[in-house]
Amino acid sequence: MLRSLQSRLGVSLGILLLVLWAAAATMTALRVRSEINQVFDSALQETAQRILPLAVADILERDDAGVTRRLAEFNTHDELITYLVRDAQGRILLRSHDADPAHFPAWNGNGFRQTGTHRLYNESTLQGSLRITVAEPLRHRQAMAQDVQISLGLPILIFIPVALLAIALAVRSSLAPLRQFRNKLAKRDEHDLSLLPIEDLPAEIAPVADTLNDLLGRLEAAFTAERNFAANAAHELRTPLAGAIAQVQRLHAETGETDTRQRAQDIERTLKRLTALSERLFQLARAEGGQLCRSQHADLRPVARLLTADLSRILKTHAAAAGAAAAVLPGPGHICHSVSQSGRKRAATRHCRHACAGQADTRWYLERAQSESGGGRRCTPAVDRTFPAGRCQQQRQRAGSGHCARHQPAHWQPTATQLSDCRAR
């Protein structure tokens, strides 16, 4: 079954055109055949009426009454029209040289008659004493009718392929806006919720595009509201958490009991972790709501330096558990490029860094890799993900639409070009 609208229209229009052409050719052939019969019948009648007076004069001048006379053949040829002249008793008085009496039935009155092989016309004179019958083979008429039918049907073999090609081109041209609409949808990723242009779409498809744009608008509004809620919630948590930390620090400074001071320190560490979590939540909300791509490439070395400095401070705190850390930044001649927003990259990296900071075998580093030709590879970002909070597990864990960076280079993914390679593990 054809699923393409273009194929369906082409096949349907082609079949319709073929049927209409066949019907028109059949009706024309029938009409032409009727006209041919009328012309040939008129020729039979005129032939009989012209031959009969000559035959009567010849018969009356003869002395051998009742004897059959056959006209002599001047040139050898096949007669399409033959005739017999008979008297009232049915005796043949005169006949053409190719006339076969077996093809002429008994007299049954003036007018047209038809047998299985011939078309006949009867005419009489002298009060019915002399009668002429003119005959024409039906195969002659049938051959002419077949020639007409072939002449009408033969152009189908040439015209139909040309017509189908013209239909296909016309349908393809008409559906070009629909194909462009489809290609625009196919090129979009899951983050692009902008409205689709529908100016050039056919009127039959425009309502579908309008409905799709309405859906995209509602989805964008829902996601924006969700991100705003997360950002606002994280922002609103800052003040009470800061106040709670200040109160705990004051309690720690004013009390002299060892147990109370220890509990105050534990509470302060917990509140600071909550503050850090709210800060990361705020950053991730901003990263999710940021622009996905820039219009041109940007140098990521400043971002890498900022992340390395931030990373170094974290690793000092978790030196015993986090293991070794190394940072090798690209040199002046090797620039790591990206088309992603820098703030989005920093937010996602920091979030995953904090999530994995407690693992003993976790190593964070940026390294530069050059190919043998002196070039490198281009770093394309894969930061359009959210990473699960908490410890990295031994298996790949999904949370939302992303993975923890411990098990794959999720922050920057290299693709083959002649630029340097940046990876985060």
Short mmCIF file of C-alpha atoms in Angstrom, two decimals:
data_model
loop_
_atom_site.label_atom_id
_atom_site.label_comp_id
_atom_site.label_asym_id
_atom_site.label_seq_id
_atom_site.Cartn_x
_atom_site.Cartn_y
_atom_site.Cartn_z
CA MET A 1 0.00 0.00 0.00
CA LEU A 2 1.34 3.42 -0.98
CA ARG A 3 1.97 5.61 2.07
CA SER A 4 3.42 8.61 0.23
CA LEU A 5 0.90 11.33 -0.55
CA GLN A 6 2.83 12.17 -3.71
CA SER A 7 2.69 8.53 -4.91
CA ARG A 8 -1.00 8.26 -4.09
CA LEU A 9 -1.85 11.41 -6.03
CA GLY A 10 0.33 10.40 -8.97
CA VAL A 11 -1.11 6.89 -9.23
CA SER A 12 -4.70 8.06 -8.70
CA LEU A 13 -4.46 10.81 -11.31
CA GLY A 14 -2.69 8.47 -13.73
CA ILE A 15 -5.38 5.79 -13.40
CA LEU A 16 -8.12 8.40 -13.74
CA LEU A 17 -6.48 9.82 -16.86
CA LEU A 18 -6.09 6.34 -18.36
CA VAL A 19 -9.74 5.47 -17.71
CA LEU A 20 -10.98 8.77 -19.15
CA TRP A 21 -8.79 8.38 -22.22
CA ALA A 22 -9.97 4.80 -22.79
CA ALA A 23 -13.61 5.84 -22.38
CA ALA A 24 -13.18 8.76 -24.78
CA ALA A 25 -11.38 6.56 -27.32
CA THR A 26 -14.12 3.90 -27.12
CA MET A 27 -16.92 6.42 -27.57
CA THR A 28 -15.08 8.04 -30.48
CA ALA A 29 -14.47 4.66 -32.13
CA LEU A 30 -18.16 3.75 -31.84
CA ARG A 31 -19.16 7.09 -33.29
CA VAL A 32 -16.69 6.76 -36.16
CA ARG A 33 -17.86 3.20 -36.85
CA SER A 34 -21.45 4.40 -37.10
CA GLU A 35 -20.41 7.12 -39.54
CA ILE A 36 -18.41 4.60 -41.58
CA ASN A 37 -21.46 2.32 -41.84
CA GLN A 38 -23.59 5.21 -43.02
CA VAL A 39 -21.05 6.18 -45.69
CA PHE A 40 -20.65 2.62 -46.95
CA ASP A 41 -24.43 2.01 -46.97
CA SER A 42 -24.87 5.17 -48.99
CA ALA A 43 -22.18 3.95 -51.41
CA LEU A 44 -23.98 0.58 -51.77
CA GLN A 45 -27.27 2.29 -52.51
CA GLU A 46 -25.75 4.68 -55.05
CA THR A 47 -23.94 1.80 -56.75
CA ALA A 48 -27.13 -0.23 -57.11
CA GLN A 49 -29.09 2.72 -58.45
CA ARG A 50 -26.40 3.53 -61.05
CA ILE A 51 -25.85 -0.06 -62.23
CA LEU A 52 -29.51 -1.07 -62.46
CA PRO A 53 -30.48 1.18 -65.46
CA LEU A 54 -27.42 0.03 -67.38
CA ALA A 55 -28.17 -3.60 -66.62
CA VAL A 56 -31.81 -3.22 -67.71
CA ALA A 57 -30.78 -1.68 -71.04
CA ASP A 58 -28.26 -4.44 -71.66
CA ILE A 59 -30.72 -7.22 -70.82
CA LEU A 60 -33.53 -5.80 -72.99
CA GLU A 61 -31.23 -5.50 -76.00
CA ARG A 62 -30.11 -9.13 -75.79
CA ASP A 63 -31.73 -11.90 -77.83
CA ASP A 64 -30.83 -14.76 -75.43
CA ALA A 65 -33.42 -14.15 -72.73
CA GLY A 66 -32.91 -16.07 -69.46
CA VAL A 67 -29.20 -16.75 -70.07
CA THR A 68 -26.72 -15.67 -67.40
CA ARG A 69 -24.18 -13.17 -68.61
CA ARG A 70 -20.96 -12.44 -66.77
CA LEU A 71 -19.17 -9.17 -67.29
CA ALA A 72 -15.65 -9.45 -68.62
CA GLU A 73 -12.68 -8.51 -66.42
CA PHE A 74 -10.57 -5.76 -67.95
CA ASN A 75 -7.87 -5.65 -65.26
CA THR A 76 -7.14 -8.28 -62.65
CA HIS A 77 -8.30 -6.99 -59.28
CA ASP A 78 -10.39 -7.96 -56.25
CA GLU A 79 -13.85 -6.49 -56.15
CA LEU A 80 -14.97 -4.99 -52.86
CA ILE A 81 -18.49 -4.53 -54.22
CA THR A 82 -20.17 -7.32 -56.24
CA TYR A 83 -23.68 -7.53 -57.68
CA LEU A 84 -26.27 -9.84 -59.26
CA VAL A 85 -29.19 -8.96 -61.54
CA ARG A 86 -32.08 -11.45 -61.38
CA ASP A 87 -35.56 -11.73 -62.80
CA ALA A 88 -38.78 -12.34 -60.90
CA GLN A 89 -38.20 -16.10 -60.97
CA GLY A 90 -34.75 -15.71 -59.37
CA ARG A 91 -32.74 -16.54 -62.47
CA ILE A 92 -29.41 -14.72 -62.68
CA LEU A 93 -29.29 -12.52 -65.77
CA LEU A 94 -26.14 -10.52 -65.06
CA ARG A 95 -23.37 -10.61 -62.50
CA SER A 96 -19.99 -9.05 -61.82
CA HIS A 97 -16.88 -11.13 -62.46
CA ASP A 98 -16.16 -11.84 -58.74
CA ALA A 99 -19.79 -12.28 -57.65
CA ASP A 100 -20.45 -15.59 -55.86
CA PRO A 101 -24.16 -16.56 -55.96
CA ALA A 102 -23.71 -18.35 -52.61
CA HIS A 103 -23.24 -14.96 -50.91
CA PHE A 104 -26.57 -13.64 -52.24
CA PRO A 105 -29.65 -14.91 -50.40
CA ALA A 106 -33.11 -15.13 -51.99
CA TRP A 107 -34.92 -11.91 -52.75
CA ASN A 108 -36.79 -10.53 -49.76
CA GLY A 109 -37.69 -7.00 -50.81
CA ASN A 110 -36.00 -3.68 -51.37
CA GLY A 111 -33.58 -2.23 -48.82
CA PHE A 112 -30.55 -3.21 -46.78
CA ARG A 113 -29.88 -6.72 -45.55
CA GLN A 114 -26.96 -8.29 -43.70
CA THR A 115 -25.61 -11.82 -43.52
CA GLY A 116 -22.74 -13.20 -41.49
CA THR A 117 -20.18 -12.09 -44.07
CA HIS A 118 -21.75 -9.40 -46.29
CA ARG A 119 -23.77 -6.21 -46.24
CA LEU A 120 -26.47 -6.27 -49.01
CA TYR A 121 -28.72 -3.76 -50.75
CA ASN A 122 -31.72 -4.76 -52.93
CA GLU A 123 -33.30 -2.60 -55.64
CA SER A 124 -35.97 -3.52 -58.27
CA THR A 125 -37.45 -1.96 -61.41
CA LEU A 126 -40.05 -2.66 -64.15
CA GLN A 127 -42.63 -3.61 -61.51
CA GLY A 128 -40.24 -6.07 -59.89
CA SER A 129 -39.39 -8.01 -63.02
CA LEU A 130 -35.71 -7.06 -62.77
CA ARG A 131 -33.92 -7.00 -59.46
CA ILE A 132 -30.37 -6.08 -58.47
CA THR A 133 -28.54 -7.02 -55.28
CA VAL A 134 -25.26 -5.30 -54.38
CA ALA A 135 -22.99 -6.90 -51.75
CA GLU A 136 -19.97 -5.67 -49.76
CA PRO A 137 -17.80 -7.84 -47.44
CA LEU A 138 -18.12 -6.92 -43.76
CA ARG A 139 -14.42 -7.54 -43.20
CA HIS A 140 -13.64 -4.35 -45.09
CA ARG A 141 -15.68 -2.25 -42.69
CA GLN A 142 -14.33 -4.11 -39.70
CA ALA A 143 -10.74 -3.51 -40.83
CA MET A 144 -11.38 0.21 -41.15
CA ALA A 145 -13.04 0.34 -37.71
CA GLN A 146 -10.06 -1.48 -36.17
CA ASP A 147 -7.65 0.96 -37.80
CA VAL A 148 -9.58 3.85 -36.27
CA GLN A 149 -9.56 2.21 -32.82
CA ILE A 150 -5.82 1.58 -33.03
CA SER A 151 -5.22 5.17 -34.11
CA LEU A 152 -7.17 6.39 -31.08
CA GLY A 153 -5.64 3.95 -28.60
CA LEU A 154 -2.02 4.00 -29.72
CA PRO A 155 -1.27 7.50 -28.36
CA ILE A 156 -2.03 6.16 -24.87
CA LEU A 157 1.28 4.28 -24.93
CA ILE A 158 3.12 7.56 -25.53
CA PHE A 159 0.85 10.07 -23.85
CA ILE A 160 0.24 8.24 -20.57
CA PRO A 161 3.95 8.01 -19.51
CA VAL A 162 4.43 11.68 -20.40
CA ALA A 163 1.23 12.58 -18.55
CA LEU A 164 2.32 10.55 -15.49
CA LEU A 165 5.69 12.33 -15.48
CA ALA A 166 3.97 15.71 -15.75
CA ILE A 167 1.59 14.75 -12.92
CA ALA A 168 4.52 13.62 -10.74
CA LEU A 169 6.39 16.88 -11.34
CA ALA A 170 3.28 18.96 -10.69
CA VAL A 171 2.47 17.07 -7.49
CA ARG A 172 6.08 17.28 -6.32
CA SER A 173 6.12 21.02 -6.93
CA SER A 174 2.81 21.44 -5.11
CA LEU A 175 4.03 19.42 -2.12
CA ALA A 176 7.39 21.25 -1.85
CA PRO A 177 6.18 23.42 1.10
CA LEU A 178 5.00 20.28 2.87
CA ARG A 179 8.39 18.60 2.39
CA GLN A 180 10.15 21.70 3.71
CA PHE A 181 7.85 21.64 6.73
CA ARG A 182 8.70 17.97 7.29
CA ASN A 183 12.45 18.59 6.98
CA LYS A 184 12.30 21.43 9.49
CA LEU A 185 10.60 19.12 11.96
CA ALA A 186 13.11 16.33 11.31
CA LYS A 187 16.11 18.61 11.95
CA ARG A 188 14.85 19.75 15.34
CA ASP A 189 16.10 18.26 18.56
CA GLU A 190 14.16 17.76 21.75
CA HIS A 191 15.04 21.22 23.07
CA ASP A 192 13.87 23.30 20.13
CA LEU A 193 10.29 24.33 20.88
CA SER A 194 10.18 27.44 18.73
CA LEU A 195 7.17 27.96 16.47
CA LEU A 196 7.26 26.66 12.92
CA PRO A 197 6.74 28.99 9.93
CA ILE A 198 3.49 28.11 8.16
CA GLU A 199 3.17 30.89 5.58
CA ASP A 200 3.79 28.68 2.51
CA LEU A 201 1.82 25.63 3.61
CA PRO A 202 -1.28 24.57 1.64
CA ALA A 203 -4.62 25.46 3.17
CA GLU A 204 -5.35 21.76 3.84
CA ILE A 205 -2.19 21.35 5.98
CA ALA A 206 -2.15 24.76 7.66
CA PRO A 207 -4.62 23.76 10.45
CA VAL A 208 -2.34 20.84 11.39
CA ALA A 209 0.66 23.18 11.57
CA ASP A 210 -1.35 25.66 13.64
CA THR A 211 -2.28 22.90 16.07
CA LEU A 212 1.37 21.80 16.28
CA ASN A 213 2.51 25.37 16.95
CA ASP A 214 -0.11 25.69 19.69
CA LEU A 215 1.19 22.48 21.25
CA LEU A 216 4.81 23.67 21.03
CA GLY A 217 3.80 26.97 22.60
CA ARG A 218 2.07 25.23 25.50
CA LEU A 219 5.06 22.92 26.03
CA GLU A 220 7.47 25.85 26.00
CA ALA A 221 5.30 27.72 28.49
CA ALA A 222 5.09 24.65 30.75
CA PHE A 223 8.86 24.07 30.67
CA THR A 224 9.54 27.75 31.27
CA ALA A 225 7.19 27.75 34.25
CA GLU A 226 8.91 24.64 35.61
CA ARG A 227 12.37 26.19 35.24
CA ASN A 228 11.22 29.46 36.75
CA PHE A 229 9.72 27.62 39.68
CA ALA A 230 12.97 25.72 40.32
CA ALA A 231 15.05 28.89 40.00
CA ASN A 232 12.72 30.92 42.21
CA ALA A 233 12.55 28.15 44.81
CA ALA A 234 16.34 27.91 44.93
CA HIS A 235 16.64 31.69 45.12
CA GLU A 236 14.09 31.94 47.92
CA LEU A 237 15.98 29.31 49.92
CA ARG A 238 19.12 31.40 50.03
CA THR A 239 17.94 33.95 52.62
CA PRO A 240 16.52 31.52 55.21
CA LEU A 241 19.51 29.22 54.82
CA ALA A 242 21.91 32.12 55.25
CA GLY A 243 19.98 33.24 58.34
CA ALA A 244 20.02 29.72 59.78
CA ILE A 245 23.78 29.43 59.19
CA ALA A 246 24.33 32.78 60.93
CA GLN A 247 22.27 31.67 63.93
CA VAL A 248 24.17 28.37 64.17
CA GLN A 249 27.52 30.17 63.93
CA ARG A 250 26.42 32.57 66.67
CA LEU A 251 25.34 29.63 68.81
CA HIS A 252 28.70 27.98 68.17
CA ALA A 253 30.53 31.14 69.23
CA GLU A 254 28.47 31.78 72.36
CA THR A 255 28.26 28.27 73.82
CA GLY A 256 31.02 26.73 75.82
CA GLU A 257 29.79 23.15 75.87
CA THR A 258 31.75 20.76 73.71
CA ASP A 259 28.75 18.66 72.67
CA THR A 260 26.72 21.72 71.75
CA ARG A 261 29.58 23.16 69.71
CA GLN A 262 29.96 19.84 67.87
CA ARG A 263 26.25 19.68 67.08
CA ALA A 264 26.36 23.30 65.91
CA GLN A 265 29.24 22.45 63.57
CA ASP A 266 27.29 19.46 62.20
CA ILE A 267 24.22 21.62 61.65
CA GLU A 268 26.33 24.29 59.97
CA ARG A 269 27.86 21.73 57.57
CA THR A 270 24.41 20.39 56.75
CA LEU A 271 23.05 23.88 56.10
CA LYS A 272 26.02 24.68 53.90
CA ARG A 273 25.40 21.52 51.89
CA LEU A 274 21.80 22.62 51.51
CA THR A 275 23.00 26.04 50.40
CA ALA A 276 25.32 24.43 47.84
CA LEU A 277 22.49 22.20 46.58
CA SER A 278 20.16 25.17 46.19
CA GLU A 279 22.92 27.06 44.36
CA ARG A 280 23.40 24.16 41.95
CA LEU A 281 19.65 23.88 41.49
CA PHE A 282 19.56 27.56 40.59
CA GLN A 283 22.46 27.15 38.15
CA LEU A 284 20.89 24.10 36.49
CA ALA A 285 17.60 25.93 36.11
CA ARG A 286 19.45 28.77 34.39
CA ALA A 287 21.36 26.29 32.23
CA GLU A 288 18.16 24.51 31.15
CA GLY A 289 16.59 27.82 30.22
CA GLY A 290 19.63 29.15 28.38
CA GLN A 291 20.18 29.33 24.66
CA LEU A 292 21.33 26.00 23.28
CA CYS A 293 23.67 27.23 20.58
CA ARG A 294 25.63 30.31 19.76
CA SER A 295 25.73 31.81 16.30
CA GLN A 296 29.51 31.31 16.10
CA HIS A 297 32.32 29.37 17.81
CA ALA A 298 33.79 30.58 21.09
CA ASP A 299 37.08 29.92 22.87
CA LEU A 300 36.55 27.67 25.91
CA ARG A 301 39.93 28.24 27.52
CA PRO A 302 38.63 30.91 29.93
CA VAL A 303 35.83 28.55 30.94
CA ALA A 304 38.33 25.72 31.38
CA ARG A 305 40.59 27.88 33.60
CA LEU A 306 37.63 28.89 35.75
CA LEU A 307 36.49 25.29 36.11
CA THR A 308 40.02 24.12 36.87
CA ALA A 309 40.41 26.68 39.65
CA ASP A 310 37.03 25.73 41.07
CA LEU A 311 37.92 22.06 40.73
CA SER A 312 41.19 22.50 42.54
CA ARG A 313 39.42 23.96 45.57
CA ILE A 314 36.98 21.04 45.64
CA LEU A 315 39.74 18.45 45.28
CA LYS A 316 41.67 19.96 48.17
CA THR A 317 38.67 19.24 50.36
CA HIS A 318 38.28 15.68 49.04
CA ALA A 319 41.97 14.95 48.44
CA ALA A 320 41.93 11.71 50.38
CA ALA A 321 38.86 10.33 48.63
CA ALA A 322 39.06 11.85 45.18
CA GLY A 323 42.55 10.66 44.22
CA ALA A 324 44.85 12.45 41.80
CA ALA A 325 43.76 15.36 39.68
CA ALA A 326 45.46 16.88 36.71
CA ALA A 327 44.67 19.84 34.52
CA VAL A 328 46.37 20.40 31.21
CA LEU A 329 44.88 23.33 29.33
CA PRO A 330 45.21 23.86 25.58
CA GLY A 331 48.10 25.99 24.54
CA PRO A 332 47.87 29.26 22.62
CA GLY A 333 47.91 27.47 19.26
CA HIS A 334 45.26 24.93 20.15
CA ILE A 335 41.88 26.43 20.93
CA CYS A 336 39.03 24.22 22.06
CA HIS A 337 35.89 25.50 20.38
CA SER A 338 32.25 25.04 21.25
CA VAL A 339 28.92 26.40 20.08
CA SER A 340 27.29 25.94 23.48
CA GLN A 341 26.68 28.62 26.10
CA SER A 342 29.58 28.92 28.53
CA GLY A 343 27.38 29.44 31.58
CA ARG A 344 25.40 26.34 30.69
CA LYS A 345 28.60 24.32 30.47
CA ARG A 346 29.90 25.57 33.83
CA ALA A 347 26.63 24.85 35.60
CA ALA A 348 26.37 21.29 34.32
CA THR A 349 30.04 20.57 35.02
CA ARG A 350 29.89 21.87 38.57
CA HIS A 351 26.76 19.87 39.29
CA CYS A 352 28.27 16.59 38.13
CA ARG A 353 31.55 17.43 39.86
CA HIS A 354 29.79 17.85 43.20
CA ALA A 355 27.79 14.68 42.62
CA CYS A 356 30.93 12.61 42.07
CA ALA A 357 33.31 14.37 44.41
CA GLY A 358 33.06 11.71 47.10
CA GLN A 359 34.07 8.73 44.97
CA ALA A 360 37.53 7.37 45.65
CA ASP A 361 38.37 6.54 42.02
CA THR A 362 36.91 9.68 40.47
CA ARG A 363 39.39 11.79 38.54
CA TRP A 364 38.65 15.14 36.95
CA TYR A 365 40.97 16.53 34.38
CA LEU A 366 41.12 18.39 31.12
CA GLU A 367 43.66 17.23 28.65
CA ARG A 368 44.86 18.26 25.26
CA ALA A 369 45.29 15.67 22.53
CA GLN A 370 46.94 16.31 19.23
CA SER A 371 46.93 14.10 16.18
CA GLU A 372 50.10 13.05 14.44
CA SER A 373 49.62 15.79 11.87
CA GLY A 374 49.80 18.44 14.57
CA GLY A 375 46.10 19.17 14.60
CA GLY A 376 43.53 17.85 16.95
CA ARG A 377 39.84 17.18 17.25
CA ARG A 378 36.94 19.52 17.69
CA CYS A 379 35.08 19.39 20.99
CA THR A 380 31.31 19.43 20.60
CA PRO A 381 29.35 19.91 23.79
CA ALA A 382 27.01 17.37 25.26
CA VAL A 383 25.86 19.51 28.14
CA ASP A 384 22.20 19.51 27.17
CA ARG A 385 21.67 17.01 29.96
CA THR A 386 20.77 17.10 33.60
CA PHE A 387 22.89 14.96 35.92
CA PRO A 388 21.59 13.03 38.93
CA ALA A 389 22.42 14.42 42.31
CA GLY A 390 24.13 12.18 44.82
CA ARG A 391 26.85 9.57 44.49
CA CYS A 392 27.84 8.03 41.17
CA GLN A 393 26.96 4.37 41.03
CA GLN A 394 28.84 1.53 39.37
CA GLN A 395 26.19 1.25 36.63
CA ARG A 396 25.03 4.00 34.27
CA GLN A 397 22.23 5.79 36.06
CA ARG A 398 19.65 7.91 34.30
CA ALA A 399 17.98 10.89 35.87
CA GLY A 400 15.89 13.03 33.65
CA SER A 401 17.64 13.02 30.29
CA GLY A 402 21.33 12.55 31.22
CA HIS A 403 23.99 10.45 32.92
CA CYS A 404 26.64 10.95 35.52
CA ALA A 405 29.98 11.92 34.00
CA ARG A 406 31.90 9.25 35.92
CA HIS A 407 31.16 6.55 33.36
CA GLN A 408 31.45 8.52 30.14
CA PRO A 409 32.95 11.79 28.88
CA ALA A 410 29.63 13.54 29.04
CA HIS A 411 30.63 17.18 29.25
CA TRP A 412 32.61 17.52 26.05
CA GLN A 413 32.47 14.91 23.32
CA PRO A 414 35.17 15.15 20.60
CA THR A 415 34.43 14.89 16.92
CA ALA A 416 37.06 14.60 14.21
CA THR A 417 38.34 17.97 12.98
CA GLN A 418 41.67 19.78 13.00
CA LEU A 419 41.15 21.47 16.38
CA SER A 420 42.29 20.44 19.84
CA ASP A 421 40.55 17.88 22.00
CA CYS A 422 39.02 18.68 25.39
CA ARG A 423 37.51 16.02 27.59
CA ALA A 424 36.09 15.94 31.07
CA ARG A 425 36.00 12.71 33.04
#
